[in-house]
Coordinates of C-alpha atoms in Angstrom, one line a residue:
M29 CA 0.0 0.0 0.0
R30 CA 2.8 2.4 0.8
A31 CA 4.4 2.0 -2.6
I32 CA 1.0 2.7 -4.3
Q33 CA 0.7 6.0 -2.3
L34 CA 4.2 7.0 -3.3
K35 CA 3.4 6.2 -6.9
K36 CA 0.4 8.5 -6.8
Q37 CA 2.7 11.3 -5.6
G38 CA 4.6 10.9 -8.9
L39 CA 7.7 9.5 -7.3
A40 CA 10.0 7.4 -9.5
M41 CA 9.7 3.6 -9.6
P42 CA 9.5 0.9 -12.3
P43 CA 6.0 -0.2 -13.5
H44 CA 4.2 -1.2 -10.3
H45 CA 1.6 -4.0 -9.9
P46 CA -1.1 -3.2 -7.2
V47 CA -0.7 -6.7 -5.7
F48 CA 2.7 -8.0 -6.7
G49 CA 4.6 -4.7 -6.6
H50 CA 7.8 -4.9 -8.6
I51 CA 8.3 -8.7 -8.2
F52 CA 7.5 -9.4 -11.8
V53 CA 9.6 -6.6 -13.1
L54 CA 12.6 -7.7 -10.9
A55 CA 12.1 -11.3 -12.0
R56 CA 12.1 -10.3 -15.7
V57 CA 15.3 -8.2 -15.3
M58 CA 17.1 -10.8 -13.1
S59 CA 16.2 -13.6 -15.6
K60 CA 18.6 -11.9 -18.1
L61 CA 21.5 -12.0 -15.7
P62 CA 23.5 -15.0 -14.6
S63 CA 22.0 -16.5 -11.5
D64 CA 25.2 -15.8 -9.5
A65 CA 25.5 -12.1 -10.6
H66 CA 26.0 -9.6 -7.8
P67 CA 22.8 -7.9 -6.6
H68 CA 24.3 -4.4 -7.3
Y69 CA 23.9 -5.0 -11.1
L70 CA 20.1 -4.8 -10.6
P71 CA 19.7 -0.9 -10.3
D72 CA 21.9 -0.4 -13.4
Q73 CA 19.9 -3.0 -15.3
L74 CA 16.7 -1.3 -14.4
R75 CA 18.1 2.0 -15.6
R76 CA 18.9 0.3 -18.9
H77 CA 15.3 -1.1 -19.2
Y78 CA 13.6 2.1 -18.1
P79 CA 15.8 5.0 -19.2
D80 CA 13.4 7.6 -17.7
L81 CA 13.7 6.0 -14.2
G82 CA 16.6 8.3 -13.0
P83 CA 19.1 7.7 -10.3
I84 CA 16.6 7.6 -7.3
F85 CA 13.6 5.3 -7.3
Y86 CA 11.6 2.9 -5.1
L87 CA 11.5 -0.9 -5.4
D88 CA 8.6 -2.8 -3.8
A89 CA 9.5 -6.5 -3.5
W90 CA 7.5 -7.3 -0.4
P91 CA 7.4 -9.9 1.3
F92 CA 10.9 -10.8 0.2
I93 CA 12.4 -7.4 1.4
T94 CA 11.1 -4.2 2.8
L95 CA 10.4 -1.1 0.7
T96 CA 13.7 -0.1 -0.9
L97 CA 14.8 3.3 -2.0
V98 CA 17.7 3.1 -4.5
V99 CA 20.0 6.2 -4.4
A100 CA 22.7 6.5 -7.1
S101 CA 23.6 10.1 -7.8
P102 CA 26.2 12.3 -6.1
E103 CA 23.7 15.0 -5.0
T104 CA 21.3 12.5 -3.4
L105 CA 24.0 10.3 -1.9
A106 CA 25.6 13.3 -0.2
Q107 CA 22.3 14.1 1.6
I108 CA 22.5 10.7 3.5
T109 CA 26.2 10.3 4.0
T110 CA 27.5 13.8 4.6
E111 CA 24.8 16.4 5.1
H112 CA 22.7 14.2 7.4
V113 CA 24.3 10.9 8.3
L114 CA 21.7 8.2 8.5
P115 CA 22.2 5.0 10.6
K116 CA 23.1 1.7 9.1
F117 CA 20.1 -0.5 8.1
P118 CA 19.4 -3.1 10.9
A119 CA 19.9 -6.0 8.5
I120 CA 23.6 -5.0 8.3
K121 CA 23.9 -5.3 12.0
D122 CA 22.2 -8.7 12.0
F123 CA 24.5 -9.8 9.2
L124 CA 27.6 -8.8 11.2
F125 CA 26.4 -10.0 14.6
P126 CA 27.9 -13.5 14.3
L127 CA 31.2 -11.9 13.6
A128 CA 31.4 -9.1 16.1
N129 CA 28.4 -9.4 18.5
G130 CA 27.3 -5.8 17.7
K131 CA 30.6 -4.5 19.2
D132 CA 32.0 -3.0 16.0
I133 CA 32.1 0.4 14.4
V134 CA 29.8 -0.6 11.6
S135 CA 27.0 -1.8 13.9
M136 CA 27.4 1.1 16.4
D137 CA 25.6 4.4 16.1
G138 CA 25.6 7.8 17.7
A139 CA 28.0 8.7 20.5
E140 CA 29.2 5.1 20.9
W141 CA 30.2 4.9 17.3
K142 CA 32.0 8.3 17.4
Y143 CA 33.9 7.3 20.5
W144 CA 35.3 4.0 19.1
R145 CA 35.8 5.3 15.6
N146 CA 38.1 7.9 17.1
M147 CA 40.0 5.2 19.0
F148 CA 40.7 3.3 15.8
N149 CA 41.3 6.2 13.4
P150 CA 45.0 6.8 14.2
G151 CA 46.0 3.3 13.1
F152 CA 44.5 3.9 9.6
S153 CA 45.9 7.4 9.1
A154 CA 48.1 7.7 5.9
N155 CA 51.1 9.0 7.9
H156 CA 51.1 6.0 10.2
L157 CA 50.5 3.4 7.5
M158 CA 53.5 4.6 5.6
K159 CA 55.6 3.4 8.5
L160 CA 54.1 -0.1 7.8
V161 CA 55.0 -0.2 4.1
P162 CA 58.0 -2.5 4.7
D163 CA 55.7 -5.0 6.3
I164 CA 53.2 -4.8 3.4
V165 CA 56.1 -5.2 1.0
R166 CA 57.3 -8.4 2.8
E167 CA 53.8 -9.9 2.5
T168 CA 53.6 -8.9 -1.2
T169 CA 57.0 -10.6 -1.8
V170 CA 55.5 -13.8 -0.6
F171 CA 52.6 -13.3 -3.1
C172 CA 55.1 -12.9 -5.9
D173 CA 56.8 -16.1 -4.8
V174 CA 53.5 -17.9 -5.0
L175 CA 52.9 -16.5 -8.5
H176 CA 56.4 -17.7 -9.4
D177 CA 55.4 -21.2 -8.3
H178 CA 52.3 -21.1 -10.6
A179 CA 54.5 -19.8 -13.5
D180 CA 56.8 -22.8 -13.0
K181 CA 53.8 -25.2 -12.9
R182 CA 52.2 -23.6 -16.0
D183 CA 48.8 -24.2 -14.5
I184 CA 45.4 -22.5 -14.5
F185 CA 44.7 -21.1 -11.0
K186 CA 42.1 -19.0 -9.4
M187 CA 43.6 -15.6 -8.7
K188 CA 41.0 -14.7 -6.0
H189 CA 42.3 -17.5 -3.7
L190 CA 45.8 -16.0 -3.9
T191 CA 44.7 -12.4 -3.4
D192 CA 42.5 -13.4 -0.4
N193 CA 45.5 -14.9 1.3
L194 CA 47.7 -11.9 0.5
A195 CA 45.1 -9.4 1.8
M196 CA 44.5 -11.4 4.9
D197 CA 48.2 -11.5 5.7
V198 CA 48.5 -7.8 5.2
I199 CA 45.5 -6.9 7.3
G200 CA 46.6 -9.3 10.0
K201 CA 50.0 -7.6 10.2
V202 CA 48.5 -4.1 10.1
V203 CA 45.8 -4.5 12.7
L204 CA 47.4 -7.1 15.1
D205 CA 51.1 -7.1 14.2
S206 CA 50.5 -10.8 13.7
A207 CA 52.1 -13.0 11.0
L208 CA 49.1 -15.1 9.9
G209 CA 51.1 -16.8 7.2
C210 CA 48.0 -17.6 5.1
Q211 CA 49.8 -17.5 1.8
R212 CA 51.9 -20.6 2.7
Q213 CA 50.0 -22.5 5.3
S214 CA 46.7 -22.9 7.0
N215 CA 45.8 -20.6 9.9
P216 CA 43.1 -21.8 12.3
M217 CA 41.7 -18.4 13.1
V218 CA 41.4 -17.5 9.4
N219 CA 39.8 -20.9 8.7
A220 CA 37.2 -20.1 11.3
L221 CA 36.6 -16.6 9.9
R222 CA 36.1 -18.0 6.4
R223 CA 33.7 -20.7 7.7
Q224 CA 31.8 -18.0 9.6
M225 CA 31.5 -15.9 6.4
R226 CA 29.9 -18.8 4.6
W227 CA 27.2 -19.1 7.3
M228 CA 26.4 -15.4 7.5
V229 CA 23.2 -14.2 5.8
F230 CA 21.9 -10.7 5.2
G231 CA 18.2 -11.4 5.6
S232 CA 17.2 -10.4 2.1
E233 CA 18.1 -13.6 0.3
G234 CA 15.7 -14.9 -2.3
N235 CA 15.0 -17.8 0.1
P236 CA 13.4 -16.2 3.2
F237 CA 14.0 -19.4 5.2
Q238 CA 17.8 -19.5 4.5
H239 CA 18.6 -17.8 7.8
L240 CA 16.6 -20.4 9.8
H241 CA 19.0 -23.3 9.3
P242 CA 19.0 -25.2 12.7
L243 CA 22.8 -25.6 12.8
R244 CA 23.6 -22.0 12.2
P245 CA 23.7 -20.8 15.8
F246 CA 26.0 -23.7 16.8
V247 CA 28.3 -23.1 13.8
H248 CA 28.5 -19.4 14.7
R249 CA 29.3 -20.2 18.3
Y250 CA 32.1 -22.7 17.4
N251 CA 33.7 -20.4 14.9
T252 CA 33.5 -17.5 17.3
Y253 CA 35.3 -19.5 19.9
Q254 CA 38.1 -20.5 17.5
M255 CA 38.6 -16.8 16.4
D256 CA 38.5 -15.4 19.9
R257 CA 40.9 -18.1 21.1
Y258 CA 43.5 -16.8 18.6
I259 CA 42.8 -13.0 18.8
S260 CA 42.5 -12.7 22.6
P261 CA 46.2 -13.7 23.3
E262 CA 47.2 -11.3 20.5
V263 CA 45.4 -8.4 22.2
D264 CA 46.9 -9.4 25.6
A265 CA 50.4 -9.4 24.0
R266 CA 49.9 -5.9 22.6
F267 CA 48.9 -4.7 26.1
K268 CA 52.0 -6.4 27.5
V269 CA 54.1 -4.5 25.0
H270 CA 52.3 -1.3 26.0
R271 CA 53.1 -1.9 29.7
Q272 CA 56.8 -2.6 28.8
T273 CA 56.9 0.6 26.9
L274 CA 55.7 2.6 29.9
E275 CA 58.1 0.9 32.2
S276 CA 61.0 1.4 29.9
K277 CA 60.3 5.1 29.8
T278 CA 60.6 5.3 33.5
V279 CA 64.1 3.9 33.4
S280 CA 65.2 6.0 30.4
A281 CA 65.3 2.9 28.2
P282 CA 64.3 3.2 24.5
P283 CA 60.5 2.7 24.3
V284 CA 58.9 0.0 22.1
A285 CA 57.4 1.5 19.0
S286 CA 53.7 1.1 18.6
K287 CA 52.9 -0.2 15.1
S288 CA 49.6 -2.0 14.8
V289 CA 46.1 -0.6 14.7
V290 CA 45.3 -2.2 18.1
D291 CA 48.5 -0.7 19.6
L292 CA 47.5 2.8 18.6
A293 CA 43.9 2.2 19.7
L294 CA 45.0 0.9 23.1
A295 CA 47.3 3.9 23.6
A296 CA 44.4 6.3 22.7
Y297 CA 42.0 4.5 25.0
L298 CA 44.4 4.5 28.0
K299 CA 45.1 8.2 27.3
Q300 CA 41.4 9.0 27.6
N301 CA 40.9 6.6 30.5
P302 CA 44.0 7.0 32.8
G303 CA 44.3 4.5 35.6
V304 CA 42.3 1.6 33.9
D305 CA 45.6 -0.3 33.5
S306 CA 46.8 0.3 37.1
S307 CA 46.0 -3.4 37.9
G308 CA 48.4 -4.5 35.3
R309 CA 45.6 -6.3 33.4
I310 CA 43.9 -5.1 30.2
D311 CA 40.6 -3.3 30.6
P312 CA 37.8 -5.8 29.8
V313 CA 35.7 -3.2 28.0
F314 CA 38.6 -2.3 25.7
K315 CA 39.4 -6.0 25.2
E316 CA 35.9 -7.0 24.2
I317 CA 35.6 -4.2 21.6
A318 CA 39.2 -4.8 20.3
I319 CA 38.6 -8.5 19.7
N320 CA 35.3 -8.0 17.9
Q321 CA 36.6 -5.0 15.9
M322 CA 39.7 -7.0 14.9
K323 CA 37.5 -9.7 13.5
L324 CA 35.6 -7.1 11.5
F325 CA 38.8 -5.5 10.2
L326 CA 40.0 -9.0 9.0
F327 CA 36.6 -9.7 7.4
S328 CA 36.0 -6.4 5.6
G329 CA 39.6 -5.4 5.1
H330 CA 40.8 -8.4 3.2
D331 CA 37.8 -9.3 1.0
T332 CA 37.2 -6.0 -0.8
T333 CA 40.9 -5.4 -1.4
S334 CA 41.4 -8.9 -2.7
S335 CA 38.6 -8.5 -5.3
T336 CA 40.1 -5.1 -6.4
I337 CA 43.5 -6.7 -6.9
C338 CA 41.9 -9.3 -9.1
Y339 CA 40.1 -6.7 -11.2
I340 CA 43.2 -4.6 -11.7
I341 CA 45.1 -7.7 -12.9
Y342 CA 42.2 -8.6 -15.2
L343 CA 41.8 -5.2 -16.7
L344 CA 45.6 -4.9 -17.3
A345 CA 45.6 -8.3 -18.9
V346 CA 42.9 -7.3 -21.4
H347 CA 44.3 -3.8 -22.0
P348 CA 48.0 -4.3 -22.8
H349 CA 48.5 -0.7 -23.9
V350 CA 47.6 0.4 -20.4
L351 CA 49.9 -2.1 -18.9
S352 CA 52.7 -0.8 -21.1
R353 CA 52.2 2.7 -19.8
L354 CA 52.1 1.5 -16.2
R355 CA 55.4 -0.3 -16.7
T356 CA 57.0 2.8 -18.2
E357 CA 55.9 4.9 -15.1
H358 CA 57.4 2.3 -12.8
D359 CA 60.7 2.3 -14.8
D360 CA 60.8 6.1 -14.5
I361 CA 60.0 6.3 -10.7
L362 CA 61.2 3.0 -9.3
G363 CA 64.2 2.5 -11.6
P364 CA 64.7 0.2 -14.6
E365 CA 65.5 -3.0 -12.5
P366 CA 62.3 -4.7 -11.4
S367 CA 64.3 -6.9 -9.0
R368 CA 65.1 -3.7 -7.0
T369 CA 61.4 -2.7 -6.6
T370 CA 60.8 -4.1 -3.1
D371 CA 64.1 -2.6 -1.8
R372 CA 63.3 0.8 -3.3
I373 CA 59.8 1.0 -1.8
S374 CA 60.9 -0.2 1.6
E375 CA 63.7 2.3 1.7
D376 CA 61.5 5.2 0.5
P377 CA 57.8 4.4 1.0
Y378 CA 56.7 7.8 -0.3
L379 CA 57.8 6.7 -3.8
I380 CA 54.4 5.1 -4.2
N381 CA 52.8 8.6 -4.0
K382 CA 54.7 9.7 -7.1
L383 CA 52.8 7.3 -9.4
P384 CA 49.8 9.2 -10.9
F385 CA 49.1 6.7 -13.7
T386 CA 49.2 3.8 -11.2
T387 CA 46.7 5.6 -9.0
A388 CA 44.6 6.3 -12.1
V389 CA 44.6 2.6 -13.0
I390 CA 43.5 1.7 -9.5
K391 CA 40.7 4.3 -9.4
E392 CA 39.4 3.4 -12.8
S393 CA 39.3 -0.3 -11.8
M394 CA 37.4 0.5 -8.7
R395 CA 35.0 2.7 -10.7
L396 CA 34.1 -0.2 -13.0
F397 CA 34.1 -2.9 -10.3
P398 CA 33.4 -1.4 -6.9
A399 CA 33.6 -4.1 -4.3
A400 CA 30.6 -3.2 -2.3
S401 CA 27.5 -1.0 -1.8
T402 CA 26.0 0.0 1.5
T403 CA 22.6 0.5 3.1
R404 CA 21.1 3.0 5.5
S405 CA 17.9 3.2 7.4
G406 CA 15.5 6.1 7.1
E407 CA 14.2 8.3 9.9
P408 CA 10.7 9.8 10.8
S409 CA 9.8 12.6 8.4
F410 CA 13.1 12.3 6.6
T411 CA 13.1 12.9 2.8
I412 CA 15.7 12.9 0.1
H413 CA 15.5 15.8 -2.4
D414 CA 16.0 15.0 -6.1
P415 CA 17.4 18.3 -7.6
R416 CA 16.6 17.1 -11.1
T417 CA 12.9 16.9 -10.5
A418 CA 12.5 19.0 -7.3
L419 CA 10.7 16.0 -5.8
N420 CA 11.2 14.8 -2.2
Y421 CA 11.4 11.0 -1.5
P422 CA 10.2 10.0 2.0
A423 CA 12.4 7.4 3.8
N424 CA 10.9 6.4 7.2
P425 CA 12.7 4.0 9.6
T426 CA 11.3 0.9 7.8
T427 CA 12.7 2.0 4.4
L428 CA 15.9 0.3 3.3
I429 CA 18.0 3.0 1.5
W430 CA 20.4 1.3 -0.9
L431 CA 23.4 3.4 -1.8
V432 CA 24.6 1.8 -5.1
S433 CA 28.0 2.9 -6.1
H434 CA 28.0 0.6 -9.1
A435 CA 25.0 2.3 -10.6
C436 CA 26.5 5.7 -9.9
H437 CA 29.9 4.6 -11.5
R438 CA 28.2 3.3 -14.6
D439 CA 25.8 6.3 -15.2
P440 CA 26.6 7.8 -18.6
A441 CA 25.2 11.1 -17.4
L442 CA 28.1 11.3 -14.9
W443 CA 30.8 9.4 -16.8
P444 CA 31.5 9.9 -20.6
R445 CA 32.2 6.5 -22.2
A446 CA 31.1 5.0 -18.9
E447 CA 31.6 1.3 -19.9
E448 CA 35.2 1.8 -21.0
F449 CA 38.4 1.3 -19.0
L450 CA 39.9 4.8 -19.3
P451 CA 42.5 5.6 -16.6
D452 CA 43.2 8.9 -18.4
R453 CA 40.0 10.3 -17.0
W454 CA 41.8 10.5 -13.7
L455 CA 44.5 12.6 -15.2
A456 CA 42.1 15.0 -17.1
K457 CA 42.1 18.6 -16.1
E458 CA 39.1 20.5 -14.9
G459 CA 37.0 21.5 -17.8
D460 CA 37.8 18.3 -19.8
D461 CA 34.7 16.2 -20.5
L462 CA 36.5 13.1 -19.0
C463 CA 37.3 14.8 -15.7
P464 CA 35.3 13.1 -13.0
K465 CA 32.5 15.0 -11.4
P466 CA 32.8 15.8 -7.7
G467 CA 31.3 13.1 -5.5
A468 CA 30.7 10.6 -8.4
W469 CA 33.4 8.1 -7.4
R470 CA 32.3 6.3 -4.3
P471 CA 33.9 2.9 -3.8
F472 CA 34.7 3.8 -0.1
E473 CA 31.6 6.0 0.3
H474 CA 31.9 9.6 1.6
G475 CA 31.3 11.3 4.9
P476 CA 32.2 10.5 8.5
R477 CA 31.1 6.8 8.1
A478 CA 33.2 6.3 5.0
C479 CA 35.4 3.2 5.0
I480 CA 38.1 3.5 7.7
G481 CA 40.5 1.4 5.6
V482 CA 40.7 3.6 2.5
N483 CA 44.3 4.7 3.0
L484 CA 45.4 1.1 3.7
S485 CA 43.6 -0.2 0.6
M486 CA 45.2 2.4 -1.7
I487 CA 48.7 1.8 -0.3
E488 CA 48.4 -2.0 -0.6
L489 CA 47.1 -1.8 -4.1
K490 CA 49.9 0.5 -5.2
I491 CA 52.5 -1.8 -3.7
V492 CA 51.1 -4.9 -5.3
L493 CA 51.0 -3.2 -8.7
C494 CA 54.6 -2.0 -8.3
C495 CA 55.8 -5.5 -7.4
V496 CA 53.8 -7.5 -9.9
A497 CA 53.4 -5.4 -13.1
R498 CA 57.0 -5.6 -14.4
R499 CA 57.7 -9.1 -13.2
F500 CA 54.7 -11.1 -14.4
E501 CA 52.3 -11.3 -17.4
F502 CA 48.8 -12.7 -17.0
R503 CA 46.4 -14.2 -19.4
V504 CA 42.7 -14.7 -18.4
A505 CA 41.6 -18.4 -18.8
Y506 CA 37.8 -18.0 -19.1
D507 CA 37.9 -19.6 -22.5
E508 CA 39.4 -22.8 -21.2
V509 CA 37.1 -22.9 -18.2
D510 CA 34.0 -22.2 -20.3
K511 CA 35.0 -24.9 -22.8
K512 CA 35.3 -27.4 -20.0
M513 CA 32.0 -26.4 -18.4
G514 CA 30.1 -26.2 -21.8
A515 CA 28.6 -22.8 -21.0
R516 CA 29.5 -19.1 -21.1
K517 CA 27.8 -16.5 -18.8
M518 CA 28.2 -12.8 -19.2
V519 CA 26.8 -9.4 -18.0
E520 CA 26.7 -6.7 -20.7
G521 CA 29.4 -8.5 -22.6
E522 CA 31.6 -8.8 -19.5
R523 CA 32.8 -12.4 -18.7
A524 CA 34.5 -11.3 -15.4
Y525 CA 31.2 -10.0 -14.0
Q526 CA 30.9 -9.6 -10.2
V527 CA 29.5 -12.3 -8.0
G528 CA 29.2 -13.1 -4.3
K529 CA 30.9 -10.4 -2.3
G530 CA 32.1 -8.5 -5.4
E531 CA 34.7 -10.9 -6.7
P532 CA 35.1 -11.9 -10.4
S533 CA 33.1 -14.8 -11.6
G534 CA 34.9 -18.1 -11.3
F535 CA 37.4 -16.3 -8.9
L536 CA 39.3 -15.1 -12.0
P537 CA 40.9 -18.2 -13.6
C538 CA 44.2 -17.3 -15.2
W539 CA 47.7 -18.3 -16.4
V540 CA 50.8 -16.4 -15.3
R541 CA 54.2 -16.1 -17.0
E542 CA 57.3 -14.7 -15.2
L543 CA 59.0 -12.3 -17.5
G544 CA 62.4 -13.6 -18.3
G545 CA 61.3 -17.0 -17.1
V546 CA 58.8 -19.8 -17.9
G547 CA 55.1 -19.8 -17.7
G548 CA 51.8 -20.9 -19.2
L549 CA 51.0 -18.1 -21.6

């Protein structure tokens, strides 16, 4: 009934059935997509089917999901992320609860969120992360060694599995100063995290009974126990280091440098709460938040970056002229000897900030394949104003507001030649048609609740590109996989369409050849 009333007010939505809402429309559009295609393709596909729909519109798919307001333009997105920051939609909190028990900065709101976000911000500042570049380089070196092994074997492998392990090792080192070693061996905490991820549901799946699996609570409890058993001693160890640092200062000995995110958060917490460590034991309030937040960092910090690495490798493999320009930039800035890359970056981390074309490649890859979208919940009497039509779109507390960066990034009204991979748009000067419009690029979202890991992600992506681009050459192996499977699935002509949590379909099967060596190209 509510959607019917909104339609009578002239507010945008696809053709609406008085009984079935948009279920038939959505089914028709989704039938033209592969069954495993990521949900964020849906708003862009609706725009293609209904060109007059615009970048803000309602979807009524009750009883499968509550009334949804799709928002996909810079002007409207700014109203709910910057001008008036709306809370996260409750389903996000439910989704993350098995991982962090609601004690994380995604699930928190208001003063509690602000307090703990400020605790963890210092560990993700660009200046601090530059001190950790040698650690990231070391993990990336292991990644290159794994690629070398695949080049020797001349096999087809799934890139996403390799990048998952790389990103997990990096985030483990950055947030906990812990060597997880996922790239070369199994890690029980990481195994538990990945099992937990497979059992987590958002609540809006096509099968409304999926979240009612009778074993789910027991699996969640067991995996939580396994993760906490690993992380708890790590947090205790960081507190012990902190105590040793304080004691060493009292005897004029050199203090132990704080490096990890949890180190800096602990220091910030104790500074604001003097005396809580007088017992010599870690404060239980901080420890509970830290353990749960570390799990969230490991979950969200590795998966999105991993998918982005895959898409950068994919796009460079199918656009060799862009790869050639990238290699030229690396020769100019990092020196002509690729074997010296890791040493050069470790000695002078700020070299990675002198690579404008590399940054352009990363940004353009994330424009075409953003790893995630986000949701917000409305508020009483809250409306979103559409400056194009001067209409106001009500969004009460039961409305799911879907902030769809993919639809925004593919909108031809915002991006000339929107479907093309054009890193040069990020080098265009103001006034050039290609120059990105303010607020149109949103892979990390904007505003105070933007992704806390944006600086880490950009640093890691630059380092990986610097270490890989001149040493290896990749060839996508979808043809071989499709021939074996006897089928070929695509979205708008794109074989590496996004699935699952934003990764390439089939986890990006590929070959690799080491330049100057052997390989399966």
